[in-house]
Amino acid sequence: CGDKVFTFIRKSGFYFGFLFGCIQMGIWFGYNASWVLPVFGFLVGYATNWLALKVIFRPLEPTKFLCWTLYGLFLSRQKEVSETFARVICVEVLHTKAMWDSILTGPKCANFNAMLRAHSIVFTEKLIGGLKPIAVAALGAKEFAMMKEDIAKKVMERLPTIIDHSYEYTTKALDLENTMRVKMQALSSQEFEGVLHPAFEEDEIILILVGGVLGCLVGIIQLVALFS
């Protein structure tokens, strides 16, 4: 689905550029100052990329215009886009290894280690069960407490080296890709746009400005070609 949208963007760049270029040509024939071609080249490139990117998410709802129904390209393919988006996010960003790396080495790793220590001590207590009085009598209360701490310490030390064996199970148990896909497909158009659009917004202005700069350079080349 993404390929179809970006193919449209490439083609629309030609069509929009041709349309705006015809306007620029008309202005040039009426007023052929040296700044017209570079300035309008920038405006044409800027407007072409802005419009091409705009139609990805606008209109938010199907809108009738003459004999056409206008609808944001990603929004009209919400089902397919949701599948692709969920797959990319789960493969490239929220995969099991990345989540465990964040848990074990991220800014909140101290909290996780404290929780793991507490659960390890409780697990040891439960494992010993009714034999605890005998263990305490044999080892002494202090040694018994130290034993539980040593077990918790070993668990924390060993976990990073063996956790990769759980990746496949964790991925299946979380089923994050399917959950994300289903939830995204159930969103309204406005909610779907709110989830998806931020992923593009950061680079939008760069793409639009690049179009403007390239249009300006083409305008300068045209100016040099005409007057050389």
Tab-separated table of C-alpha atoms in Angstrom:
chain	number	residue	atom	x	y	z
A	1	CYS	CA	0.000	0.000	0.000
A	2	GLY	CA	2.892	2.344	0.769
A	3	ASP	CA	4.371	1.726	-2.678
A	4	LYS	CA	1.110	2.780	-4.341
A	5	VAL	CA	0.943	5.986	-2.315
A	6	PHE	CA	4.541	6.963	-2.986
A	7	THR	CA	4.158	6.098	-6.662
A	8	PHE	CA	1.247	8.526	-6.696
A	9	ILE	CA	3.400	11.174	-4.993
A	10	ARG	CA	6.085	10.792	-7.654
A	11	LYS	CA	3.543	11.015	-10.459
A	12	SER	CA	1.630	13.861	-8.822
A	13	GLY	CA	4.884	15.796	-8.597
A	14	PHE	CA	5.020	15.698	-12.387
A	15	TYR	CA	1.374	16.683	-12.838
A	16	PHE	CA	1.330	19.409	-10.185
A	17	GLY	CA	4.719	20.661	-11.365
A	18	PHE	CA	3.474	20.845	-14.948
A	19	LEU	CA	0.351	22.746	-13.887
A	20	PHE	CA	2.263	25.243	-11.738
A	21	GLY	CA	4.934	25.461	-14.439
A	22	CYS	CA	2.313	26.568	-16.979
A	23	ILE	CA	1.283	29.350	-14.591
A	24	GLN	CA	4.931	30.305	-14.180
A	25	MET	CA	5.414	30.341	-17.952
A	26	GLY	CA	2.416	32.658	-18.384
A	27	ILE	CA	3.836	35.060	-15.798
A	28	TRP	CA	7.247	34.920	-17.481
A	29	PHE	CA	5.824	35.908	-20.853
A	30	GLY	CA	4.052	38.851	-19.230
A	31	TYR	CA	6.862	39.917	-16.919
A	32	ASN	CA	10.311	38.524	-17.664
A	33	ALA	CA	12.389	40.036	-14.866
A	34	SER	CA	15.508	38.036	-14.003
A	35	TRP	CA	14.203	37.063	-10.546
A	36	VAL	CA	10.953	35.562	-11.829
A	37	LEU	CA	12.316	32.150	-12.839
A	38	PRO	CA	14.289	31.405	-9.628
A	39	VAL	CA	11.583	32.757	-7.313
A	40	PHE	CA	8.736	31.025	-9.091
A	41	GLY	CA	10.881	27.910	-9.422
A	42	PHE	CA	11.136	27.853	-5.637
A	43	LEU	CA	7.402	28.471	-5.249
A	44	VAL	CA	6.522	25.781	-7.797
A	45	GLY	CA	8.794	23.200	-6.158
A	46	TYR	CA	7.545	24.131	-2.690
A	47	ALA	CA	3.853	24.075	-3.671
A	48	THR	CA	4.201	20.822	-5.632
A	49	ASN	CA	5.738	18.890	-2.736
A	50	TRP	CA	3.399	20.501	-0.185
A	51	LEU	CA	0.322	19.529	-2.199
A	52	ALA	CA	1.592	16.018	-2.927
A	53	LEU	CA	2.216	15.392	0.796
A	54	LYS	CA	-1.049	17.047	1.797
A	55	VAL	CA	-3.212	14.628	-0.171
A	56	ILE	CA	-1.840	11.702	1.850
A	57	PHE	CA	-3.958	12.721	4.850
A	58	ARG	CA	-6.534	15.151	3.459
A	59	PRO	CA	-9.494	15.223	3.273
A	60	LEU	CA	-10.070	13.360	6.551
A	61	GLU	CA	-13.463	12.169	5.347
A	62	PRO	CA	-14.617	11.195	1.813
A	63	THR	CA	-15.616	14.421	0.075
A	64	LYS	CA	-17.497	14.695	-3.199
A	65	PHE	CA	-16.019	17.063	-5.786
A	66	LEU	CA	-17.834	17.035	-9.132
A	67	CYS	CA	-17.637	13.404	-10.261
A	68	TRP	CA	-14.714	12.494	-7.969
A	69	THR	CA	-14.588	11.388	-4.351
A	70	LEU	CA	-11.615	12.951	-2.589
A	71	TYR	CA	-10.143	11.155	0.408
A	72	GLY	CA	-6.692	11.051	2.023
A	73	LEU	CA	-4.607	8.349	0.333
A	74	PHE	CA	-3.513	6.653	3.556
A	75	LEU	CA	-6.990	7.033	5.052
A	76	SER	CA	-8.654	5.396	2.051
A	77	ARG	CA	-6.330	2.410	2.545
A	78	GLN	CA	-6.562	2.280	6.334
A	79	LYS	CA	-6.764	-1.520	6.478
A	80	GLU	CA	-3.649	-2.095	4.344
A	81	VAL	CA	-1.715	0.802	5.901
A	82	SER	CA	-2.486	-0.518	9.398
A	83	GLU	CA	-1.057	-3.924	8.474
A	84	THR	CA	2.119	-2.412	7.049
A	85	PHE	CA	2.551	0.107	9.867
A	86	ALA	CA	2.096	-2.550	12.576
A	87	ARG	CA	4.559	-4.891	10.856
A	88	VAL	CA	7.221	-2.190	10.396
A	89	ILE	CA	6.877	-0.940	13.984
A	90	CYS	CA	7.110	-4.453	15.437
A	91	VAL	CA	10.046	-5.467	13.231
A	92	GLU	CA	12.055	-2.237	13.359
A	93	VAL	CA	11.112	-0.547	16.659
A	94	LEU	CA	9.061	-2.492	19.196
A	95	HIS	CA	10.571	-5.935	18.646
A	96	THR	CA	11.185	-8.159	21.664
A	97	LYS	CA	14.947	-7.622	21.776
A	98	ALA	CA	14.546	-3.833	21.795
A	99	MET	CA	12.014	-4.051	24.626
A	100	TRP	CA	14.267	-6.261	26.730
A	101	ASP	CA	17.289	-4.064	26.002
A	102	SER	CA	15.306	-1.087	27.266
A	103	ILE	CA	14.180	-2.989	30.364
A	104	LEU	CA	17.671	-4.262	31.216
A	105	THR	CA	19.795	-1.230	30.307
A	106	GLY	CA	17.368	1.680	29.933
A	107	PRO	CA	16.829	4.578	32.354
A	108	LYS	CA	14.375	2.516	34.436
A	109	CYS	CA	16.601	-0.568	34.729
A	110	ALA	CA	17.207	0.072	38.451
A	111	ASN	CA	13.463	-0.194	39.076
A	112	PHE	CA	13.316	-3.469	37.149
A	113	ASN	CA	16.309	-4.880	39.061
A	114	ALA	CA	14.676	-3.975	42.385
A	115	MET	CA	11.461	-5.689	41.316
A	116	LEU	CA	13.378	-8.739	40.034
A	117	ARG	CA	15.299	-8.986	43.319
A	118	ALA	CA	12.083	-8.831	45.359
A	119	HIS	CA	10.351	-11.472	43.219
A	120	SER	CA	13.420	-13.733	43.304
A	121	ILE	CA	13.478	-13.632	47.114
A	122	VAL	CA	9.744	-14.374	47.298
A	123	PHE	CA	10.173	-17.214	44.774
A	124	THR	CA	12.977	-18.714	46.868
A	125	GLU	CA	10.785	-18.535	49.969
A	126	LYS	CA	7.945	-20.316	48.152
A	127	LEU	CA	10.318	-22.905	46.688
A	128	ILE	CA	11.596	-23.853	50.134
A	129	GLY	CA	8.049	-23.869	51.477
A	130	GLY	CA	7.556	-25.975	54.574
A	131	LEU	CA	11.274	-26.700	54.795
A	132	LYS	CA	12.035	-23.104	55.781
A	133	PRO	CA	12.224	-23.791	59.547
A	134	ILE	CA	14.700	-26.601	58.893
A	135	ALA	CA	16.758	-24.401	56.531
A	136	VAL	CA	16.819	-21.543	59.026
A	137	ALA	CA	17.805	-23.911	61.836
A	138	ALA	CA	20.562	-25.458	59.709
A	139	LEU	CA	21.969	-22.250	58.217
A	140	GLY	CA	20.967	-19.663	60.753
A	141	ALA	CA	18.658	-16.736	60.043
A	142	LYS	CA	21.475	-14.502	58.820
A	143	GLU	CA	22.929	-17.104	56.447
A	144	PHE	CA	19.469	-17.991	55.186
A	145	ALA	CA	18.799	-14.318	54.340
A	146	MET	CA	22.212	-14.073	52.646
A	147	MET	CA	21.408	-17.192	50.607
A	148	LYS	CA	18.214	-15.594	49.307
A	149	GLU	CA	20.140	-12.421	48.416
A	150	ASP	CA	22.808	-14.481	46.624
A	151	ILE	CA	20.151	-16.285	44.596
A	152	ALA	CA	18.522	-12.964	43.642
A	153	LYS	CA	21.935	-11.558	42.685
A	154	LYS	CA	22.702	-14.572	40.491
A	155	VAL	CA	19.322	-14.257	38.764
A	156	MET	CA	19.988	-10.567	37.983
A	157	GLU	CA	23.483	-11.368	36.696
A	158	ARG	CA	22.419	-14.296	34.546
A	159	LEU	CA	19.193	-12.912	33.113
A	160	PRO	CA	20.795	-10.709	30.378
A	161	THR	CA	22.785	-13.698	29.076
A	162	ILE	CA	19.823	-16.077	28.765
A	163	ILE	CA	16.862	-13.805	28.076
A	164	ASP	CA	17.274	-14.190	24.305
A	165	HIS	CA	15.931	-17.751	24.636
A	166	SER	CA	12.563	-16.237	25.559
A	167	TYR	CA	12.287	-13.904	22.550
A	168	GLU	CA	10.200	-16.245	20.405
A	169	TYR	CA	7.797	-17.042	23.242
A	170	THR	CA	7.516	-13.378	24.271
A	171	THR	CA	6.746	-12.313	20.701
A	172	LYS	CA	3.991	-14.917	20.396
A	173	ALA	CA	2.575	-14.186	23.857
A	174	LEU	CA	2.425	-10.424	23.331
A	175	ASP	CA	1.102	-10.753	19.768
A	176	LEU	CA	1.838	-7.052	19.469
A	177	GLU	CA	1.667	-6.834	15.673
A	178	ASN	CA	-1.842	-8.263	15.436
A	179	THR	CA	-3.035	-6.219	18.411
A	180	MET	CA	-1.714	-3.003	16.896
A	181	ARG	CA	-3.139	-3.850	13.459
A	182	VAL	CA	-6.633	-4.569	14.798
A	183	LYS	CA	-6.676	-1.469	17.018
A	184	MET	CA	-5.503	0.798	14.186
A	185	GLN	CA	-8.041	-0.602	11.741
A	186	ALA	CA	-10.792	0.171	14.253
A	187	LEU	CA	-9.804	3.843	14.613
A	188	SER	CA	-11.837	6.652	13.095
A	189	SER	CA	-10.234	8.573	10.210
A	190	GLN	CA	-9.296	11.440	12.519
A	191	GLU	CA	-7.794	9.121	15.138
A	192	PHE	CA	-5.936	7.153	12.467
A	193	GLU	CA	-4.472	10.356	11.032
A	194	GLY	CA	-3.451	11.405	14.558
A	195	VAL	CA	-1.515	8.156	15.015
A	196	LEU	CA	0.114	8.019	11.589
A	197	HIS	CA	0.780	11.653	10.706
A	198	PRO	CA	3.357	12.375	13.460
A	199	ALA	CA	5.615	9.731	11.911
A	200	PHE	CA	5.831	11.922	8.774
A	201	GLU	CA	5.629	15.433	10.225
A	202	GLU	CA	9.281	15.616	11.280
A	203	ASP	CA	10.534	15.214	7.702
A	204	GLU	CA	7.662	16.946	5.890
A	205	ILE	CA	9.114	20.453	6.038
A	206	ILE	CA	12.497	19.136	4.864
A	207	LEU	CA	10.913	17.431	1.842
A	208	ILE	CA	8.912	20.556	1.019
A	209	LEU	CA	11.954	22.837	1.325
A	210	VAL	CA	14.051	20.456	-0.778
A	211	GLY	CA	11.384	20.733	-3.484
A	212	GLY	CA	11.581	24.527	-3.243
A	213	VAL	CA	15.385	24.587	-3.406
A	214	LEU	CA	15.463	22.221	-6.389
A	215	GLY	CA	12.810	24.339	-8.126
A	216	CYS	CA	14.902	27.443	-7.494
A	217	LEU	CA	18.000	25.749	-8.938
A	218	VAL	CA	16.027	24.721	-12.031
A	219	GLY	CA	14.843	28.319	-12.363
A	220	ILE	CA	18.452	29.555	-12.205
A	221	ILE	CA	19.482	26.998	-14.846
A	222	GLN	CA	16.598	28.138	-17.054
A	223	LEU	CA	17.640	31.760	-16.579
A	224	VAL	CA	21.263	31.018	-17.496
A	225	ALA	CA	20.157	28.946	-20.515
A	226	LEU	CA	17.918	31.746	-21.787
A	227	PHE	CA	20.430	34.554	-21.419
A	228	SER	CA	23.742	32.808	-22.031
